[in-house]
Amino acid sequence: MPGKLLTSLAIVVLLAGCGLLPEARREPARRSTQAMTPRPDAQACLADLGRRQLSFSPLPDQYYGAGCATLNTVRLAALRGDDADFALSNLGPVTCPLAETFAAWARYGVDRAARQVLGSALARIDTMGSYSCRSVAGSKRLSAHATAQAIDVAAFVLADGRRVSVREDWRGGSDAERRFLAVIHASACKRFGTVLGPDYNTAHADHLHLELSGQRFCR
């Protein structure tokens, strides 16, 4: 009997070392399941997007290496204004908290400013994207885009067909168009942690960079 017991124990040790025991096979599955289950704060954020009547789809978490990832992200298809929905172009995955802030800015900052300053409601926001696995220009520090925590906004299309772009109208537009862009820039600075535009540097001459992180840096 003692010999059989020692033999059984030796087999168990060998199997464990090779990762062949049932417990070893189940461990990766448990980690995968936990990663797929939204955290309570993520669930609350998704519920808030639903209450705002936004058109969106939750996305699975993805890791791309080199510090790049899209975690707790959604894909926004349309945003809600006071009177109607308006579309988005070229927007990839964004974190749910960023989607919340962006939706509020678009409705209360952009749509209302378009109607008050330009006399027409907002129909679409043209973006230059969100997620991009890259560093900040001229540095080795990862950009907020590398974790889907920033959006670059290029232009605004109004219900009357006009298109107000950052590149063309920040300095070269009509008085009303320049005032509209100044108003929405100031509104963004109150909501986002970092806002960069044409007055920051030439790399931002054609868009507004909006991200939640940062210590209220607005330029």
Coordinates of C-alpha atoms in Angstrom, one line a residue, residues 21-37:
L21 CA -4.5 18.5 -14.2
P22 CA -8.1 19.6 -14.7
E23 CA -7.5 22.6 -12.4
A24 CA -4.7 23.8 -14.5
R25 CA -6.8 23.6 -17.6
R26 CA -9.7 25.6 -16.1
E27 CA -7.6 28.5 -14.8
P28 CA -7.3 30.4 -18.2
A29 CA -11.0 30.0 -18.7
R30 CA -11.7 31.7 -15.3
R31 CA -9.4 34.6 -16.2
S32 CA -11.1 35.0 -19.6
T33 CA -14.6 35.0 -18.1
Q34 CA -13.6 37.7 -15.6
A35 CA -12.2 39.9 -18.4
M36 CA -15.4 39.6 -20.3
T37 CA -17.6 40.6 -17.4

